[in-house]
PDB file of C-alpha atoms in Angstrom:
ATOM      1  CA  MET A   1     -13.220 -14.753  -8.391  1.00  0.00           C
ATOM      2  CA  ASP A   2     -10.366 -17.179  -7.805  1.00  0.00           C
ATOM      3  CA  TRP A   3      -8.135 -15.093  -6.207  1.00  0.00           C
ATOM      4  CA  LYS A   4      -5.390 -17.487  -5.506  1.00  0.00           C
ATOM      5  CA  ALA A   5      -5.271 -18.250  -9.391  1.00  0.00           C
ATOM      6  CA  GLU A   6      -5.354 -14.407 -10.192  1.00  0.00           C
ATOM      7  CA  ILE A   7      -2.422 -13.570  -7.734  1.00  0.00           C
ATOM      8  CA  THR A   8      -0.154 -16.866  -8.965  1.00  0.00           C
ATOM      9  CA  ALA A   9      -0.894 -15.540 -12.575  1.00  0.00           C
ATOM     10  CA  ALA A  10       0.123 -12.194 -11.642  1.00  0.00           C
ATOM     11  CA  ALA A  11       3.041 -13.098  -9.875  1.00  0.00           C
ATOM     12  CA  ALA A  12       4.371 -14.946 -13.144  1.00  0.00           C
ATOM     13  CA  ARG A  13       3.216 -11.726 -15.239  1.00  0.00           C
ATOM     14  CA  ILE A  14       5.392  -9.254 -13.116  1.00  0.00           C
ATOM     15  CA  ASP A  15       8.413 -11.465 -12.394  1.00  0.00           C
ATOM     16  CA  GLY A  16      11.539  -9.479 -13.712  1.00  0.00           C
ATOM     17  CA  HIS A  17       9.593  -6.254 -13.707  1.00  0.00           C
ATOM     18  CA  VAL A  18       9.345  -5.765  -9.988  1.00  0.00           C
ATOM     19  CA  GLN A  19      11.836  -6.264  -6.984  1.00  0.00           C
ATOM     20  CA  VAL A  20      11.720  -9.434  -4.621  1.00  0.00           C
ATOM     21  CA  THR A  21      11.866  -7.456  -1.593  1.00  0.00           C
ATOM     22  CA  PRO A  22      13.930  -8.805   1.580  1.00  0.00           C
ATOM     23  CA  VAL A  23      12.600  -9.980   4.758  1.00  0.00           C
ATOM     24  CA  MET A  24      14.246  -9.247   8.244  1.00  0.00           C
ATOM     25  CA  GLN A  25      13.665 -11.283  11.471  1.00  0.00           C
ATOM     26  CA  THR A  26      14.254  -9.029  14.238  1.00  0.00           C
ATOM     27  CA  ARG A  27      13.577  -8.155  17.997  1.00  0.00           C
ATOM     28  CA  GLY A  28      13.322  -4.662  19.563  1.00  0.00           C
ATOM     29  CA  PHE A  29      10.865  -1.725  19.320  1.00  0.00           C
ATOM     30  CA  GLY A  30      10.019  -2.331  22.823  1.00  0.00           C
ATOM     31  CA  LEU A  31       8.167  -5.556  22.406  1.00  0.00           C
ATOM     32  CA  SER A  32       8.713  -8.752  24.266  1.00  0.00           C
ATOM     33  CA  TYR A  33       8.333 -10.864  20.994  1.00  0.00           C
ATOM     34  CA  PRO A  34      10.293 -11.389  17.646  1.00  0.00           C
ATOM     35  CA  LEU A  35       8.869 -10.059  14.384  1.00  0.00           C
ATOM     36  CA  SER A  36       9.138 -10.686  10.917  1.00  0.00           C
ATOM     37  CA  LEU A  37       9.452  -7.474   8.428  1.00  0.00           C
ATOM     38  CA  LYS A  38       8.859  -7.528   4.902  1.00  0.00           C
ATOM     39  CA  LEU A  39      10.914  -4.420   3.567  1.00  0.00           C
ATOM     40  CA  GLU A  40       8.403  -3.708   0.753  1.00  0.00           C
ATOM     41  CA  GLN A  41       9.712   0.227   0.743  1.00  0.00           C
ATOM     42  CA  MET A  42      12.431  -1.076  -1.304  1.00  0.00           C
ATOM     43  CA  GLN A  43      10.350  -1.900  -3.949  1.00  0.00           C
ATOM     44  CA  HIS A  44      10.617   0.034  -7.185  1.00  0.00           C
ATOM     45  CA  THR A  45       9.557   3.800  -6.505  1.00  0.00           C
ATOM     46  CA  GLY A  46       9.533   3.378  -2.711  1.00  0.00           C
ATOM     47  CA  SER A  47       6.368   1.331  -2.338  1.00  0.00           C
ATOM     48  CA  PHE A  48       4.399  -1.856  -3.127  1.00  0.00           C
ATOM     49  CA  LYS A  49       2.359  -0.246  -5.840  1.00  0.00           C
ATOM     50  CA  ALA A  50       4.621  -1.051  -8.512  1.00  0.00           C
ATOM     51  CA  ARG A  51       3.487  -4.564  -8.264  1.00  0.00           C
ATOM     52  CA  GLY A  52      -0.386  -3.586  -9.065  1.00  0.00           C
ATOM     53  CA  ALA A  53       0.687  -1.051 -11.809  1.00  0.00           C
ATOM     54  CA  PHE A  54       2.796  -3.521 -13.546  1.00  0.00           C
ATOM     55  CA  ASN A  55      -0.056  -6.291 -13.463  1.00  0.00           C
ATOM     56  CA  THR A  56      -2.762  -4.057 -14.802  1.00  0.00           C
ATOM     57  CA  LEU A  57      -0.484  -2.542 -17.748  1.00  0.00           C
ATOM     58  CA  LEU A  58       0.734  -6.345 -18.544  1.00  0.00           C
ATOM     59  CA  SER A  59      -2.664  -7.711 -18.415  1.00  0.00           C
ATOM     60  CA  SER A  60      -4.549  -5.023 -20.504  1.00  0.00           C
ATOM     61  CA  ASP A  61      -4.616  -3.738 -24.073  1.00  0.00           C
ATOM     62  CA  VAL A  62      -3.133   0.054 -23.352  1.00  0.00           C
ATOM     63  CA  PRO A  63      -4.938   2.585 -25.865  1.00  0.00           C
ATOM     64  CA  ALA A  64      -2.920   4.807 -27.986  1.00  0.00           C
ATOM     65  CA  ALA A  65      -3.843   7.773 -25.241  1.00  0.00           C
ATOM     66  CA  GLY A  66      -1.876   5.641 -22.769  1.00  0.00           C
ATOM     67  CA  VAL A  67      -2.893   5.439 -18.890  1.00  0.00           C
ATOM     68  CA  VAL A  68      -4.195   7.788 -16.438  1.00  0.00           C
ATOM     69  CA  ALA A  69      -4.079   7.641 -12.552  1.00  0.00           C
ATOM     70  CA  ALA A  70      -5.053   9.381  -9.606  1.00  0.00           C
ATOM     71  CA  SER A  71      -2.587   9.156  -6.671  1.00  0.00           C
ATOM     72  CA  GLY A  72      -1.583  10.463  -3.184  1.00  0.00           C
ATOM     73  CA  GLY A  73       1.712   9.940  -4.360  1.00  0.00           C
ATOM     74  CA  ASN A  74       2.922   6.507  -4.339  1.00  0.00           C
ATOM     75  CA  HIS A  75       0.436   4.950  -6.978  1.00  0.00           C
ATOM     76  CA  GLY A  76       1.183   7.578  -9.265  1.00  0.00           C
ATOM     77  CA  ALA A  77       4.772   6.939  -9.122  1.00  0.00           C
ATOM     78  CA  ALA A  78       4.555   3.414  -9.695  1.00  0.00           C
ATOM     79  CA  VAL A  79       2.130   3.775 -12.429  1.00  0.00           C
ATOM     80  CA  ALA A  80       4.305   6.228 -14.242  1.00  0.00           C
ATOM     81  CA  TYR A  81       7.510   4.020 -13.701  1.00  0.00           C
ATOM     82  CA  ALA A  82       5.722   1.120 -15.245  1.00  0.00           C
ATOM     83  CA  ALA A  83       4.141   2.857 -18.104  1.00  0.00           C
ATOM     84  CA  ARG A  84       7.586   4.253 -18.934  1.00  0.00           C
ATOM     85  CA  ALA A  85       9.270   0.836 -18.608  1.00  0.00           C
ATOM     86  CA  LEU A  86       6.661  -0.539 -20.960  1.00  0.00           C
ATOM     87  CA  GLY A  87       6.467   2.353 -23.439  1.00  0.00           C
ATOM     88  CA  HIS A  88       3.262   3.862 -22.585  1.00  0.00           C
ATOM     89  CA  GLN A  89       2.330   7.406 -22.177  1.00  0.00           C
ATOM     90  CA  ALA A  90       1.208   8.511 -18.569  1.00  0.00           C
ATOM     91  CA  LYS A  91      -0.925  11.139 -17.078  1.00  0.00           C
ATOM     92  CA  ILE A  92      -0.856  11.461 -13.241  1.00  0.00           C
ATOM     93  CA  PHE A  93      -2.987  13.591 -11.051  1.00  0.00           C
ATOM     94  CA  VAL A  94      -2.025  14.487  -7.388  1.00  0.00           C
ATOM     95  CA  PRO A  95      -3.171  16.220  -4.572  1.00  0.00           C
ATOM     96  CA  GLU A  96      -1.137  19.171  -3.338  1.00  0.00           C
ATOM     97  CA  MET A  97      -1.200  17.133  -0.100  1.00  0.00           C
ATOM     98  CA  ALA A  98       1.191  14.325  -1.918  1.00  0.00           C
ATOM     99  CA  GLY A  99       3.963  16.564  -0.904  1.00  0.00           C
ATOM    100  CA  PRO A 100       7.171  17.882  -2.815  1.00  0.00           C
ATOM    101  CA  ALA A 101       9.059  14.622  -2.540  1.00  0.00           C
ATOM    102  CA  LYS A 102       6.451  12.374  -4.015  1.00  0.00           C
ATOM    103  CA  ILE A 103       5.631  14.836  -6.658  1.00  0.00           C
ATOM    104  CA  ALA A 104       9.444  15.166  -7.590  1.00  0.00           C
ATOM    105  CA  LEU A 105       9.262  11.312  -7.528  1.00  0.00           C
ATOM    106  CA  ILE A 106       6.639  11.202 -10.318  1.00  0.00           C
ATOM    107  CA  ARG A 107       8.047  14.132 -12.090  1.00  0.00           C
ATOM    108  CA  ASP A 108      11.431  12.446 -12.465  1.00  0.00           C
ATOM    109  CA  THR A 109       9.711   9.350 -14.592  1.00  0.00           C
ATOM    110  CA  GLY A 110       8.851  11.846 -17.033  1.00  0.00           C
ATOM    111  CA  ALA A 111       5.326  11.678 -16.930  1.00  0.00           C
ATOM    112  CA  ASP A 112       2.632  14.199 -17.509  1.00  0.00           C
ATOM    113  CA  LEU A 113       1.884  15.435 -14.174  1.00  0.00           C
ATOM    114  CA  GLU A 114      -0.900  17.730 -12.949  1.00  0.00           C
ATOM    115  CA  VAL A 115      -0.915  18.900  -9.270  1.00  0.00           C
ATOM    116  CA  VAL A 116      -4.490  19.528  -7.984  1.00  0.00           C
ATOM    117  CA  PRO A 117      -5.762  21.731  -4.896  1.00  0.00           C
ATOM    118  CA  GLY A 118      -7.174  19.534  -2.164  1.00  0.00           C
ATOM    119  CA  GLU A 119      -7.225  15.626  -1.300  1.00  0.00           C
ATOM    120  CA  TYR A 120      -6.988  12.491  -3.133  1.00  0.00           C
ATOM    121  CA  ALA A 121     -10.761  12.554  -4.144  1.00  0.00           C
ATOM    122  CA  ASN A 122     -10.140  15.964  -5.991  1.00  0.00           C
ATOM    123  CA  ALA A 123      -7.501  14.343  -8.113  1.00  0.00           C
ATOM    124  CA  LEU A 124      -9.751  11.138  -9.000  1.00  0.00           C
ATOM    125  CA  ALA A 125     -12.458  13.397 -10.238  1.00  0.00           C
ATOM    126  CA  LEU A 126     -10.067  14.798 -12.745  1.00  0.00           C
ATOM    127  CA  ALA A 127      -8.242  11.859 -13.567  1.00  0.00           C
ATOM    128  CA  GLN A 128     -11.802  10.402 -14.458  1.00  0.00           C
ATOM    129  CA  ALA A 129     -12.639  13.349 -16.729  1.00  0.00           C
ATOM    130  CA  HIS A 130      -9.368  12.771 -18.441  1.00  0.00           C
ATOM    131  CA  GLU A 131     -10.340   9.394 -19.217  1.00  0.00           C
ATOM    132  CA  ALA A 132     -13.502  10.072 -20.360  1.00  0.00           C
ATOM    133  CA  ALA A 133     -12.154  12.867 -22.756  1.00  0.00           C
ATOM    134  CA  THR A 134      -9.126  11.027 -23.954  1.00  0.00           C
ATOM    135  CA  GLY A 135     -10.100   7.372 -23.904  1.00  0.00           C
ATOM    136  CA  ALA A 136      -6.786   6.679 -21.672  1.00  0.00           C
ATOM    137  CA  MET A 137      -7.027   3.749 -19.330  1.00  0.00           C
ATOM    138  CA  GLN A 138      -7.727   4.351 -15.841  1.00  0.00           C
ATOM    139  CA  ILE A 139      -5.590   2.717 -13.345  1.00  0.00           C
ATOM    140  CA  HIS A 140      -7.337   2.780 -10.128  1.00  0.00           C
ATOM    141  CA  ALA A 141      -5.304   2.984  -7.009  1.00  0.00           C
ATOM    142  CA  TYR A 142      -6.723   0.128  -4.997  1.00  0.00           C
ATOM    143  CA  ASP A 143     -10.234  -0.925  -6.151  1.00  0.00           C
ATOM    144  CA  ALA A 144      -9.643  -2.762  -9.377  1.00  0.00           C
ATOM    145  CA  PRO A 145      -9.003  -6.859  -9.558  1.00  0.00           C
ATOM    146  CA  ALA A 146      -5.821  -6.290 -11.484  1.00  0.00           C
ATOM    147  CA  THR A 147      -4.465  -4.184  -8.650  1.00  0.00           C
ATOM    148  CA  VAL A 148      -5.460  -6.294  -5.870  1.00  0.00           C
ATOM    149  CA  ALA A 149      -4.004  -9.119  -7.487  1.00  0.00           C
ATOM    150  CA  GLY A 150      -0.845  -7.504  -8.183  1.00  0.00           C
ATOM    151  CA  GLN A 151      -0.462  -6.333  -4.635  1.00  0.00           C
ATOM    152  CA  GLY A 152      -1.278  -9.826  -3.560  1.00  0.00           C
ATOM    153  CA  THR A 153       2.005 -11.116  -5.143  1.00  0.00           C
ATOM    154  CA  CYS A 154       3.594  -9.268  -2.103  1.00  0.00           C
ATOM    155  CA  PHE A 155       2.195 -12.020   0.235  1.00  0.00           C
ATOM    156  CA  ALA A 156       2.774 -15.052  -2.126  1.00  0.00           C
ATOM    157  CA  GLU A 157       6.519 -13.927  -2.536  1.00  0.00           C
ATOM    158  CA  TRP A 158       6.564 -13.849   1.348  1.00  0.00           C
ATOM    159  CA  ASP A 159       5.117 -17.207   1.575  1.00  0.00           C
ATOM    160  CA  ALA A 160       7.786 -18.455  -0.842  1.00  0.00           C
ATOM    161  CA  GLN A 161      10.498 -16.684   1.818  1.00  0.00           C
ATOM    162  CA  ALA A 162       9.368 -19.201   4.395  1.00  0.00           C
ATOM    163  CA  LEU A 163       7.107 -16.741   6.322  1.00  0.00           C
ATOM    164  CA  GLU A 164       6.298 -18.057   9.608  1.00  0.00           C
ATOM    165  CA  ALA A 165       3.483 -16.103  11.377  1.00  0.00           C
ATOM    166  CA  ASP A 166       0.252 -16.440  12.632  1.00  0.00           C
ATOM    167  CA  THR A 167      -0.816 -12.744  12.212  1.00  0.00           C
ATOM    168  CA  VAL A 168       0.321 -10.286   9.805  1.00  0.00           C
ATOM    169  CA  VAL A 169      -0.151  -6.509  10.323  1.00  0.00           C
ATOM    170  CA  ILE A 170      -0.572  -4.200   7.517  1.00  0.00           C
ATOM    171  CA  ALA A 171      -1.521  -0.552   6.982  1.00  0.00           C
ATOM    172  CA  VAL A 172      -4.694   0.404   5.232  1.00  0.00           C
ATOM    173  CA  GLY A 173      -5.517   3.261   2.903  1.00  0.00           C
ATOM    174  CA  GLY A 174      -7.780   2.608   0.209  1.00  0.00           C
ATOM    175  CA  GLY A 175      -7.339  -1.188   0.853  1.00  0.00           C
ATOM    176  CA  GLY A 176      -5.656  -2.621  -2.163  1.00  0.00           C
ATOM    177  CA  LEU A 177      -2.726  -4.059  -0.156  1.00  0.00           C
ATOM    178  CA  VAL A 178      -4.588  -5.561   2.524  1.00  0.00           C
ATOM    179  CA  ALA A 179      -7.142  -6.746  -0.047  1.00  0.00           C
ATOM    180  CA  GLY A 180      -4.276  -8.584  -1.847  1.00  0.00           C
ATOM    181  CA  ALA A 181      -3.293 -10.227   1.539  1.00  0.00           C
ATOM    182  CA  LEU A 182      -6.839 -11.415   2.289  1.00  0.00           C
ATOM    183  CA  ALA A 183      -7.429 -12.738  -1.049  1.00  0.00           C
ATOM    184  CA  TRP A 184      -4.087 -14.372  -1.038  1.00  0.00           C
ATOM    185  CA  TRP A 185      -4.548 -15.997   2.385  1.00  0.00           C
ATOM    186  CA  GLN A 186      -8.206 -16.558   2.613  1.00  0.00           C
ATOM    187  CA  GLY A 187      -8.189 -17.203   6.335  1.00  0.00           C
ATOM    188  CA  ALA A 188      -4.921 -19.123   6.569  1.00  0.00           C
ATOM    189  CA  ARG A 189      -3.356 -16.514   8.500  1.00  0.00           C
ATOM    190  CA  LYS A 190      -4.886 -13.544  10.733  1.00  0.00           C
ATOM    191  CA  VAL A 191      -4.971 -10.121   9.079  1.00  0.00           C
ATOM    192  CA  VAL A 192      -4.613  -7.101  11.076  1.00  0.00           C
ATOM    193  CA  ALA A 193      -5.732  -3.685   9.254  1.00  0.00           C
ATOM    194  CA  VAL A 194      -4.133  -0.562  10.798  1.00  0.00           C
ATOM    195  CA  GLU A 195      -5.376   2.834   9.874  1.00  0.00           C
ATOM    196  CA  PRO A 196      -4.454   6.433  11.285  1.00  0.00           C
ATOM    197  CA  GLU A 197      -7.253   7.549  13.638  1.00  0.00           C
ATOM    198  CA  THR A 198      -7.786  10.575  11.177  1.00  0.00           C
ATOM    199  CA  SER A 199      -7.912   8.416   8.019  1.00  0.00           C
ATOM    200  CA  CYS A 200      -9.904   5.244   8.789  1.00  0.00           C
ATOM    201  CA  ALA A 201     -12.025   4.507   5.738  1.00  0.00           C
ATOM    202  CA  LEU A 202     -11.942   0.728   6.295  1.00  0.00           C
ATOM    203  CA  ASN A 203     -12.806   0.880  10.173  1.00  0.00           C
ATOM    204  CA  ALA A 204     -15.655   3.291   9.384  1.00  0.00           C
ATOM    205  CA  ALA A 205     -17.086   0.950   6.623  1.00  0.00           C
ATOM    206  CA  LEU A 206     -16.880  -2.217   8.966  1.00  0.00           C
ATOM    207  CA  ALA A 207     -18.866  -0.056  11.816  1.00  0.00           C
ATOM    208  CA  ALA A 208     -21.493   1.145   9.253  1.00  0.00           C
ATOM    209  CA  GLY A 209     -21.806  -2.067   7.436  1.00  0.00           C
ATOM    210  CA  ARG A 210     -20.978  -0.245   4.104  1.00  0.00           C
ATOM    211  CA  PRO A 211     -18.358   1.742   2.545  1.00  0.00           C
ATOM    212  CA  VAL A 212     -18.888   5.421   3.757  1.00  0.00           C
ATOM    213  CA  ASP A 213     -16.892   8.497   3.396  1.00  0.00           C
ATOM    214  CA  VAL A 214     -14.743   9.886   6.050  1.00  0.00           C
ATOM    215  CA  GLU A 215     -12.681  12.947   6.545  1.00  0.00           C
ATOM    216  CA  VAL A 216      -8.889  12.373   6.018  1.00  0.00           C
ATOM    217  CA  SER A 217      -5.986  14.204   7.786  1.00  0.00           C
ATOM    218  CA  GLY A 218      -2.775  13.331   9.758  1.00  0.00           C
ATOM    219  CA  ILE A 219       0.743  12.692   9.165  1.00  0.00           C
ATOM    220  CA  ALA A 220       0.204   9.694   6.716  1.00  0.00           C
ATOM    221  CA  ALA A 221      -2.622  11.123   4.763  1.00  0.00           C
ATOM    222  CA  ASN A 222      -0.649  11.647   1.636  1.00  0.00           C
ATOM    223  CA  ALA A 223      -0.540   7.823   1.204  1.00  0.00           C
ATOM    224  CA  LEU A 224      -3.319   6.674   3.546  1.00  0.00           C
ATOM    225  CA  GLY A 225      -5.600   9.168   3.099  1.00  0.00           C
ATOM    226  CA  ALA A 226      -8.479   7.689   0.942  1.00  0.00           C
ATOM    227  CA  ARG A 227     -11.943   9.093   1.683  1.00  0.00           C
ATOM    228  CA  ARG A 228     -13.760   5.569   1.066  1.00  0.00           C
ATOM    229  CA  ILE A 229     -12.644   2.225   1.228  1.00  0.00           C
ATOM    230  CA  GLY A 230     -12.559   0.181  -2.018  1.00  0.00           C
ATOM    231  CA  GLU A 231     -15.670  -2.300  -2.636  1.00  0.00           C
ATOM    232  CA  ILE A 232     -13.211  -5.176  -3.105  1.00  0.00           C
ATOM    233  CA  CYS A 233     -11.398  -4.777   0.122  1.00  0.00           C
ATOM    234  CA  PHE A 234     -14.706  -4.097   2.136  1.00  0.00           C
ATOM    235  CA  GLY A 235     -16.091  -7.359   0.743  1.00  0.00           C
ATOM    236  CA  LEU A 236     -12.653  -9.130   1.791  1.00  0.00           C
ATOM    237  CA  ALA A 237     -12.331  -7.501   5.090  1.00  0.00           C
ATOM    238  CA  GLN A 238     -15.946  -8.331   6.176  1.00  0.00           C
ATOM    239  CA  ARG A 239     -14.984 -12.008   6.194  1.00  0.00           C
ATOM    240  CA  GLY A 240     -11.441 -11.883   7.271  1.00  0.00           C
ATOM    241  CA  ALA A 241      -9.717  -8.977   8.841  1.00  0.00           C
ATOM    242  CA  GLN A 242      -9.608  -7.198  12.493  1.00  0.00           C
ATOM    243  CA  SER A 243      -9.373  -3.584  12.064  1.00  0.00           C
ATOM    244  CA  VAL A 244      -7.358  -1.292  14.626  1.00  0.00           C
ATOM    245  CA  LEU A 245      -6.477   2.545  14.932  1.00  0.00           C
ATOM    246  CA  VAL A 246      -3.452   4.271  15.622  1.00  0.00           C
ATOM    247  CA  PRO A 247      -2.759   7.906  16.687  1.00  0.00           C
ATOM    248  CA  ASP A 248      -0.278  10.082  14.580  1.00  0.00           C
ATOM    249  CA  ALA A 249       2.034  10.144  17.603  1.00  0.00           C
ATOM    250  CA  ALA A 250       2.386   6.380  17.681  1.00  0.00           C
ATOM    251  CA  ILE A 251       2.922   6.183  13.775  1.00  0.00           C
ATOM    252  CA  ALA A 252       5.718   8.917  14.446  1.00  0.00           C
ATOM    253  CA  ALA A 253       7.238   7.013  17.196  1.00  0.00           C
ATOM    254  CA  ALA A 254       7.412   3.825  15.039  1.00  0.00           C
ATOM    255  CA  GLN A 255       8.975   5.779  12.124  1.00  0.00           C
ATOM    256  CA  ARG A 256      11.549   6.808  14.542  1.00  0.00           C
ATOM    257  CA  ALA A 257      12.310   3.509  16.069  1.00  0.00           C
ATOM    258  CA  LEU A 258      12.802   1.863  12.563  1.00  0.00           C
ATOM    259  CA  TRP A 259      15.415   4.383  11.896  1.00  0.00           C
ATOM    260  CA  ALA A 260      16.857   4.304  15.306  1.00  0.00           C
ATOM    261  CA  GLU A 261      16.930   0.547  15.841  1.00  0.00           C
ATOM    262  CA  ARG A 262      17.480  -0.691  12.218  1.00  0.00           C
ATOM    263  CA  ARG A 263      18.349   2.277  10.103  1.00  0.00           C
ATOM    264  CA  VAL A 264      15.313   1.595   8.043  1.00  0.00           C
ATOM    265  CA  LEU A 265      13.994   4.953   6.640  1.00  0.00           C
ATOM    266  CA  VAL A 266      10.228   5.111   6.014  1.00  0.00           C
ATOM    267  CA  GLU A 267       7.344   7.533   5.449  1.00  0.00           C
ATOM    268  CA  PRO A 268       4.696   7.529   8.034  1.00  0.00           C
ATOM    269  CA  ALA A 269       2.518   5.165   6.295  1.00  0.00           C
ATOM    270  CA  GLY A 270       5.459   2.781   6.143  1.00  0.00           C
ATOM    271  CA  ALA A 271       5.499   2.724   9.874  1.00  0.00           C
ATOM    272  CA  THR A 272       1.910   2.540  10.439  1.00  0.00           C
ATOM    273  CA  ALA A 273       1.587  -1.295  11.021  1.00  0.00           C
ATOM    274  CA  LEU A 274       4.448  -1.341  13.315  1.00  0.00           C
ATOM    275  CA  ALA A 275       2.849   1.595  15.293  1.00  0.00           C
ATOM    276  CA  ALA A 276      -0.111  -0.817  16.135  1.00  0.00           C
ATOM    277  CA  LEU A 277       2.181  -3.130  17.835  1.00  0.00           C
ATOM    278  CA  MET A 278       4.278  -0.469  19.778  1.00  0.00           C
ATOM    279  CA  CYS A 279       1.044   1.291  21.076  1.00  0.00           C
ATOM    280  CA  GLY A 280      -0.687  -1.723  22.066  1.00  0.00           C
ATOM    281  CA  ALA A 281      -3.572  -1.030  19.649  1.00  0.00           C
ATOM    282  CA  TYR A 282      -3.035  -4.544  18.630  1.00  0.00           C
ATOM    283  CA  ARG A 283      -1.889  -6.903  21.477  1.00  0.00           C
ATOM    284  CA  PRO A 284      -0.824 -10.597  20.250  1.00  0.00           C
ATOM    285  CA  GLU A 285      -1.621 -13.354  22.417  1.00  0.00           C
ATOM    286  CA  PRO A 286       1.453 -15.310  24.202  1.00  0.00           C
ATOM    287  CA  GLY A 287       3.376 -17.301  21.699  1.00  0.00           C
ATOM    288  CA  GLU A 288       1.346 -15.721  18.759  1.00  0.00           C
ATOM    289  CA  ARG A 289       4.005 -15.361  15.660  1.00  0.00           C
ATOM    290  CA  VAL A 290       3.626 -11.720  14.386  1.00  0.00           C
ATOM    291  CA  ALA A 291       4.821  -9.997  10.957  1.00  0.00           C
ATOM    292  CA  VAL A 292       4.777  -6.750   9.791  1.00  0.00           C
ATOM    293  CA  LEU A 293       4.501  -5.341   6.175  1.00  0.00           C
ATOM    294  CA  VAL A 294       6.569  -2.033   5.917  1.00  0.00           C
ATOM    295  CA  CYS A 295       4.947  -0.491   2.826  1.00  0.00           C
ATOM    296  CA  GLY A 296       6.607   2.804   1.897  1.00  0.00           C
ATOM    297  CA  GLY A 297      10.004   4.687   2.123  1.00  0.00           C
ATOM    298  CA  ASN A 298       9.010   8.071   0.293  1.00  0.00           C
ATOM    299  CA  ILE A 299       9.742  10.009   3.240  1.00  0.00           C
ATOM    300  CA  ALA A 300       9.236  13.770   3.119  1.00  0.00           C
ATOM    301  CA  PRO A 301      11.374  16.068   2.871  1.00  0.00           C
ATOM    302  CA  ASP A 302      13.830  13.958   0.942  1.00  0.00           C
ATOM    303  CA  PRO A 303      16.850  13.858   3.115  1.00  0.00           C
ATOM    304  CA  PHE A 304      18.914  13.889   0.220  1.00  0.00           C
ATOM    305  CA  ALA A 305      17.231  16.250  -2.116  1.00  0.00           C
ATOM    306  CA  GLY A 306      19.176  19.224  -3.306  1.00  0.00           C
TER     307      GLY A 306
END
């Protein structure tokens, strides 16, 4: 696949439907070097997921039955938002572990929402059954070309914002976002893929030489808790990503630091990439220019709910 062409086309397609998110040049967080942060938690519905959702819907013939998606929360909210904006029905399945804040976010879009006991894999099974029964179009959270191309627009946009970085640090769940980065840069920048120690589908796949099932838990599991890495991400990551793991305590520390030092309020997944730098899971070489993608802001509980 010509990923550059696909991502460039996706960027043109979704222009006007998604936000151009800001970039911050900063120092701090106990680090001796500056960082570039891209604040993608300011995207529609609080995460980068709107990019893939809009690209998928705008590049497809959506059936009368509408669309269906399984999600840990952020993807479902993005699909529901994009479907409403474009006039389509949406059926969203989320696991209970998505939490009340993300469930409320999806419900507020007016989508038909079903909360499923257990984890993401349980919601995916029901979404697939709904697809088979109704003919609705499945929008996969991460392992589909249109999703990956849509997420890749984040990095094309960052380049257009004059990104100066040798290395970009990105949190990983199912792999759609980091796959978009790898597909766009194709080795032009180093990509560091960061996962929680307790939800590490990419790291386990790279160690095994193939995607494998992993157990998922921890404070970022409702966003980064994919049981198995996507095939697209795995193929790209084998050729061009460094995988590192971080403990929950480091994620929580990075989440607090983003708020305390920059008043940037993010969910644990949104702080996971920064955590790798703060705890030393990834240590840049002297003079290495580093950038961090801040991917999600749907904190739970919502501090302004009620």
